[in-house]
Short mmCIF file of C-alpha atoms in Angstrom, two decimals:
data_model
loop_
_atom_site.label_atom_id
_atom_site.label_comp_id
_atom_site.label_asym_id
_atom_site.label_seq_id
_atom_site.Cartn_x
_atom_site.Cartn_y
_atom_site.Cartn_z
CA UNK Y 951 -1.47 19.93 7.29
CA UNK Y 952 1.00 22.56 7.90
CA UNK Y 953 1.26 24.64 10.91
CA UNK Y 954 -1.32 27.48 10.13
CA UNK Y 955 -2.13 30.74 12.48
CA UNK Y 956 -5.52 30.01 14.01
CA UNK Y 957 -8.12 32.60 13.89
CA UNK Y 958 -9.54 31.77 17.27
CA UNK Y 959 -6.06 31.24 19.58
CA UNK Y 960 -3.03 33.10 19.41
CA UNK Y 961 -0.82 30.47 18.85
CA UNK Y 962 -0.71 27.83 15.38
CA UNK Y 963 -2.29 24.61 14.37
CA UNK Y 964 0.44 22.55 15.90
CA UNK Y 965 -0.06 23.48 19.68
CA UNK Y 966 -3.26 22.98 19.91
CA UNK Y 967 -2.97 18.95 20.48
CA UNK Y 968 -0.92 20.14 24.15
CA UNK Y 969 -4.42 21.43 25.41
CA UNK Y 970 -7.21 19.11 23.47
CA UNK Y 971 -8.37 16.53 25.77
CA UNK Y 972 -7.53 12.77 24.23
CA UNK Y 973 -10.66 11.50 22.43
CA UNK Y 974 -9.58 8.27 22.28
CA UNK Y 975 -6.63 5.69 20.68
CA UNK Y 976 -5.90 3.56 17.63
CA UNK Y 977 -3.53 0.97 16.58
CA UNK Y 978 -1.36 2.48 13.41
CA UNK Y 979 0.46 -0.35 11.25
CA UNK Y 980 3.60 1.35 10.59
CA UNK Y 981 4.76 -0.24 6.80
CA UNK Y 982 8.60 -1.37 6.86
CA UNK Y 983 10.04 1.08 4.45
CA UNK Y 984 13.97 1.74 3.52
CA UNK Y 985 16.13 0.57 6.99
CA UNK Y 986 12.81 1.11 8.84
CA UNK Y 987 10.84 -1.87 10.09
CA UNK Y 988 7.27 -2.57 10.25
CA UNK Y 989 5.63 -2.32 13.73
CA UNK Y 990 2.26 -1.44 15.49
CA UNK Y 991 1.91 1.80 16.97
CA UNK Y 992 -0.36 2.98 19.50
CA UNK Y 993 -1.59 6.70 18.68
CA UNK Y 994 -4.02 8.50 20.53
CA UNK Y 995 -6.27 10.61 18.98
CA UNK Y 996 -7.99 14.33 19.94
CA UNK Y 997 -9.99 16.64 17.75
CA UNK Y 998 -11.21 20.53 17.61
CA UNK Y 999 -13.07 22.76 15.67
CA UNK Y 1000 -10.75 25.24 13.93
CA UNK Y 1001 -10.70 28.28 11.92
CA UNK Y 1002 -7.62 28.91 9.37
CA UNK Y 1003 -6.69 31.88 8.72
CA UNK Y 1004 -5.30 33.17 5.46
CA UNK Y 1005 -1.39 33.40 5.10
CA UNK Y 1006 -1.86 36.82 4.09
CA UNK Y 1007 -4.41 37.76 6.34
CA UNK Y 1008 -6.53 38.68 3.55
CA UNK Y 1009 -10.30 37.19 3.34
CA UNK Y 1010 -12.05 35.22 5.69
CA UNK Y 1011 -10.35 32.49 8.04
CA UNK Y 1012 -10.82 28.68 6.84
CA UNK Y 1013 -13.39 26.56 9.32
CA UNK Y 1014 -12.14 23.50 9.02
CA UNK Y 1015 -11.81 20.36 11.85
CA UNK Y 1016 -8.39 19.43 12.94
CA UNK Y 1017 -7.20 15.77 14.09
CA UNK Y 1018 -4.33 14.57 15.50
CA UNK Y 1019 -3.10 11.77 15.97
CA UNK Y 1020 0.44 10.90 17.36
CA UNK Y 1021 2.19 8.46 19.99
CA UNK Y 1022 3.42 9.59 23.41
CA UNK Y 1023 7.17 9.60 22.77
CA UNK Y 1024 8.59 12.60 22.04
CA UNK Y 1025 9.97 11.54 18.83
CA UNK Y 1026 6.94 9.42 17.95
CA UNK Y 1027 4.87 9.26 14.83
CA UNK Y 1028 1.83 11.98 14.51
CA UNK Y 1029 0.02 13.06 12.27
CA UNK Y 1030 -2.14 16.64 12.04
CA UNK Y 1031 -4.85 16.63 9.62
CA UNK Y 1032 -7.67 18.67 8.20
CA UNK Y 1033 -10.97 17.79 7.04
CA UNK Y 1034 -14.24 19.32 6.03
CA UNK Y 1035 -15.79 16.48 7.09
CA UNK Y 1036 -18.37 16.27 10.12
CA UNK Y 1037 -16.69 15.32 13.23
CA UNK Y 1038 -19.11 14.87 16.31
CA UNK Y 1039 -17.72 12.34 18.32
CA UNK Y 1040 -14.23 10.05 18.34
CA UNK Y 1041 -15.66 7.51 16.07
CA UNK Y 1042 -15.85 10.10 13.54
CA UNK Y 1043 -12.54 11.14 14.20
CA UNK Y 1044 -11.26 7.77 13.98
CA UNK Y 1045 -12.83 7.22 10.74
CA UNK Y 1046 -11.04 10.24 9.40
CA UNK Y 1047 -7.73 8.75 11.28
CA UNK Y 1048 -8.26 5.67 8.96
CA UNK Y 1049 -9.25 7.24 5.40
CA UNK Y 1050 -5.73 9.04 5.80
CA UNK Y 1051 -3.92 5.88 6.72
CA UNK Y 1052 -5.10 4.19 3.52
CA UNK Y 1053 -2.50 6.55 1.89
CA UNK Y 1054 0.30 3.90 2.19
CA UNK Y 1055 -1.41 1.36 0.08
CA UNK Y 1056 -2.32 4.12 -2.45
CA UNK Y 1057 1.09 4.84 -2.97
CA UNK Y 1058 2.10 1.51 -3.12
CA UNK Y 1059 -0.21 0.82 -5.86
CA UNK Y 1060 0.84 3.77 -7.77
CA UNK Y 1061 4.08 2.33 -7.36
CA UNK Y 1062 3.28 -0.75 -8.96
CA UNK Y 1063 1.32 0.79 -11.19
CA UNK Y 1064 3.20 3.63 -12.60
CA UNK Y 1065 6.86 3.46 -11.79
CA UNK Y 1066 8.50 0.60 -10.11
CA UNK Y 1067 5.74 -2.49 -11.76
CA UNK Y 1068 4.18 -1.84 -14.90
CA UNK Y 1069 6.01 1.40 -14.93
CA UNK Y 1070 3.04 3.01 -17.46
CA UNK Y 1071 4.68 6.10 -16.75
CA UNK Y 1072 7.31 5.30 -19.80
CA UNK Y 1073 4.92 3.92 -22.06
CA UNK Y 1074 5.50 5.64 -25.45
CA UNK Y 1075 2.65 4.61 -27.83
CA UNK Y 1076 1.49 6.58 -30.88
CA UNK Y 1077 -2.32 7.27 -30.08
CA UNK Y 1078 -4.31 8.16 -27.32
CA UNK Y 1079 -6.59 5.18 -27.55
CA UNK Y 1080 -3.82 2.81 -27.32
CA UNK Y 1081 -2.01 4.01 -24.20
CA UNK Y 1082 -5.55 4.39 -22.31
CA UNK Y 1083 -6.04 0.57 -23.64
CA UNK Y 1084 -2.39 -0.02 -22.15
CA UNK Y 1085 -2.77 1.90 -19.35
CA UNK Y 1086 -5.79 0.07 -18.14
CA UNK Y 1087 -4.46 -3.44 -18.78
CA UNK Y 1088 -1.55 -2.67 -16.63
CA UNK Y 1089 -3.71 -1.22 -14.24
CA UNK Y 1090 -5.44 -4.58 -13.55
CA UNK Y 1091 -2.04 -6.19 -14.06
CA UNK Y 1092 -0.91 -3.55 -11.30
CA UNK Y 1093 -3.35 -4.84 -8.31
CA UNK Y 1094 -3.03 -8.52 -9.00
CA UNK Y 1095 0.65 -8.13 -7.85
CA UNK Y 1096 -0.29 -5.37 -5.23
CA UNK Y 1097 -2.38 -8.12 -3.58
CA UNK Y 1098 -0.14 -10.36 -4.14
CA UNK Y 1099 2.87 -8.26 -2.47
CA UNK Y 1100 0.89 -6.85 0.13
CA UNK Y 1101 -1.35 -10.23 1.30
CA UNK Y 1102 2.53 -12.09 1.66
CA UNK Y 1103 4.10 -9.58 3.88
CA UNK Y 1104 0.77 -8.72 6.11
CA UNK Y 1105 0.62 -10.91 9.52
CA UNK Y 1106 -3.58 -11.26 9.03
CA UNK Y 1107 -3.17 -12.42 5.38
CA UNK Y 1108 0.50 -14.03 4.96
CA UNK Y 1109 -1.12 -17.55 5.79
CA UNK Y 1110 -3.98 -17.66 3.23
CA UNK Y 1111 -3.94 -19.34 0.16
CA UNK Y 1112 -2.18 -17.78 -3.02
CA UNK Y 1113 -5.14 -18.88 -5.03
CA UNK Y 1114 -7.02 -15.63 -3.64
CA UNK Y 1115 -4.31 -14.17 -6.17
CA UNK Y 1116 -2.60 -16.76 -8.48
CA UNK Y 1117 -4.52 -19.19 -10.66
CA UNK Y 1118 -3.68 -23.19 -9.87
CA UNK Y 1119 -1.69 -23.48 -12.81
CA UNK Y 1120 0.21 -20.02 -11.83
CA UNK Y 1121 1.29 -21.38 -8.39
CA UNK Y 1122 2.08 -25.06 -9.76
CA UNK Y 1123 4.32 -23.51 -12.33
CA UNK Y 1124 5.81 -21.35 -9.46
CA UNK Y 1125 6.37 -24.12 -7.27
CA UNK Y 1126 8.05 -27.12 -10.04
CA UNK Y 1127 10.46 -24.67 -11.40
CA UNK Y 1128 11.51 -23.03 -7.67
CA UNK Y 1129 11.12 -25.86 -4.99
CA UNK Y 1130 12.11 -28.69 -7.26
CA UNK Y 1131 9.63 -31.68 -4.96
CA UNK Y 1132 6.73 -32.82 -5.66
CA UNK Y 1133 3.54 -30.48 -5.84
CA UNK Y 1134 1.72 -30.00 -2.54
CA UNK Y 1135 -2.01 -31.36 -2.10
CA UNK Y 1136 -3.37 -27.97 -1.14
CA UNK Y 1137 -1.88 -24.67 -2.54
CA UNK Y 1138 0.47 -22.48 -0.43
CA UNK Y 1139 0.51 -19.52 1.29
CA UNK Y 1140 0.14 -16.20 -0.14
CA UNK Y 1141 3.74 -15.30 1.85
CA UNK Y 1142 5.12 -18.17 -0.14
CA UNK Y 1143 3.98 -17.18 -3.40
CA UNK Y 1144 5.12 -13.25 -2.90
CA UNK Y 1145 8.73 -14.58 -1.88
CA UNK Y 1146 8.70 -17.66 -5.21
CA UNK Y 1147 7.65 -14.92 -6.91
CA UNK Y 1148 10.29 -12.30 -5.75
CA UNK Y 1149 13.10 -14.83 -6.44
CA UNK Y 1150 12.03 -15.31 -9.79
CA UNK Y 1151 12.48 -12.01 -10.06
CA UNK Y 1152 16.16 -12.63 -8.94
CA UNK Y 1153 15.43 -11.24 -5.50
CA UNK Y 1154 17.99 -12.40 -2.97
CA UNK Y 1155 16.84 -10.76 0.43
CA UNK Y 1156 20.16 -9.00 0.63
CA UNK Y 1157 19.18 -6.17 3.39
CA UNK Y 1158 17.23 -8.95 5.07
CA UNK Y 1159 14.07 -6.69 5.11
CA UNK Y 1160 11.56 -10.20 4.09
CA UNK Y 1161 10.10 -7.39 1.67
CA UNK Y 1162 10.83 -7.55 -1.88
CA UNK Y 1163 10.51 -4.39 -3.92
CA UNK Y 1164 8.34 -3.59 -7.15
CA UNK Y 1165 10.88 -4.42 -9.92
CA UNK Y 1166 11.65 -7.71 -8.65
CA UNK Y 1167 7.76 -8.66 -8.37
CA UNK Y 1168 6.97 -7.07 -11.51
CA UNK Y 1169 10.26 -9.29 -13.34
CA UNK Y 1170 8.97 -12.16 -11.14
CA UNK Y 1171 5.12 -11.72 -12.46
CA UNK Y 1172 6.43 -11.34 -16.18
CA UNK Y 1173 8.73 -14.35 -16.39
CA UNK Y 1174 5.72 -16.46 -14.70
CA UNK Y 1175 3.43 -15.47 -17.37
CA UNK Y 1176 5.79 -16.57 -20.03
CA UNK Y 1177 6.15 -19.54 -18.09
CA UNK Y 1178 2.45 -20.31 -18.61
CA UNK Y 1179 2.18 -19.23 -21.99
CA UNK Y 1180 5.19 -21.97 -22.39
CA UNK Y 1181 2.37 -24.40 -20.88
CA UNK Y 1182 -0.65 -23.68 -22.31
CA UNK Y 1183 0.77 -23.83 -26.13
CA UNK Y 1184 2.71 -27.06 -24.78
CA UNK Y 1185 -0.42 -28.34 -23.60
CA UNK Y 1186 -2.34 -27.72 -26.72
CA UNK Y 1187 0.48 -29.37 -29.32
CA UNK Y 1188 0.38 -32.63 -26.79
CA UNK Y 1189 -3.84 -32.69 -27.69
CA UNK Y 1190 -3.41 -32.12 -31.38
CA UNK Y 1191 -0.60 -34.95 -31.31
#
């Protein structure tokens, strides 16, 4: 939101979390992102009933609900946000709190989707029908590798098996051509196959973030599936021998 003049105060959007009574508190997951690291925040959480009015003072004012949400320190995270939606009670404006912090994964999928991954966003076919064809198939391709990504580098997921994302052949390929040992009796961890998968992409860790970027995963994901290709037609010469 930006900081609007209110219709019922004197003052704008912005001061009105100094006199709303807290409502209640929420643990933010702050992503790592550049030189900043991923951490927990604790953000506390108050809500009003606003009105907005028009820049130009033309027209009625706006009735919207305003949350905030922010951390005590000064220069802490916080976030002021509008909805139309119903807010009676802190649960509600919790709920909203949530729906907006979903916007990190968004982005990251559009990301891997668009610009950094797949990167549909330089496909240059000839027809319509065959970049919507294109743009779909990437767009599947797009949250195998988000999950993938995203399950390795999360604490609640990092330790659960890669075959919620990679297929048993995917993660044996991954594993004889990066760890050189014998295969394991049960398949590894989802942080395992995100970083074998990042170094295939000729990742090397070099700001010592533990968070590989798109274009690494997406090289990574496209040399494993020529990998298995390489198998599967190996595979079927060996039967018809």
């Amino acid at each position: 939101a930006q900081n609007r003049r209110l219709e019922e105060a004197p003052g704008k959007l912005f001061e009105l979390p100094e006199v709303l009574a807290t409502a209640g508190s929420h643990t933010l997951n702050v992503m790592q992102k550049g030189g900043r690291v991923a951490r927990q925040a604790r953000m506390f959480i108050s809500y009003s009933e606003v009105s907005i009015k028009n820049p130009d003072n033309s027209g009625r004012a706006l009735p919207l609900t305003y949350v905030c949400c922010r951390e005590q320190a000064e220069d802490g995270a916080c976030w002021h946000l509008l909805t139309s939606e119903k807010v009676a009670c802190a649960a509600d404006a919790r709920r909203i709190v949530s729906h907006y912090e979903r916007r990190w994964l968004i982005e990251e999928y559009h990301k891997a989707w668009k610009s950094g991954g797949t990167c549909v966003e330089s496909l240059r076919m000839q027809t319509r029908d065959n970049l919507e064809r294109m743009v779909v198939i990437k767009a599947f391709i797009a949250v195998r590798v988000l999950g993938l990504r995203q399950g390795g580098i999360s604490e609640e997921t990092q330790n659960d098996s890669c075959e919620k994302i990679l297929t048993p052949t995917e993660w044996k390929l991954l594993w004889v051509k990066l760890e050189g040992k014998p295969l394991p009796s049960q398949a590894p961890t989802l942080k395992w196959a995100c970083l074998k998968l990042a170094k295939l992409g000729r990742w090397h860790d070099s700001k010592r973030t533990g968070c590989p970027g798109w274009v690494v995963m997406w090289d990574g994901w496209f040399r494993l599936q020529d990998m298995v290709e390489g198998y599967l037609v190996m595979k079927s010469l060996d039967q018809e021998i």
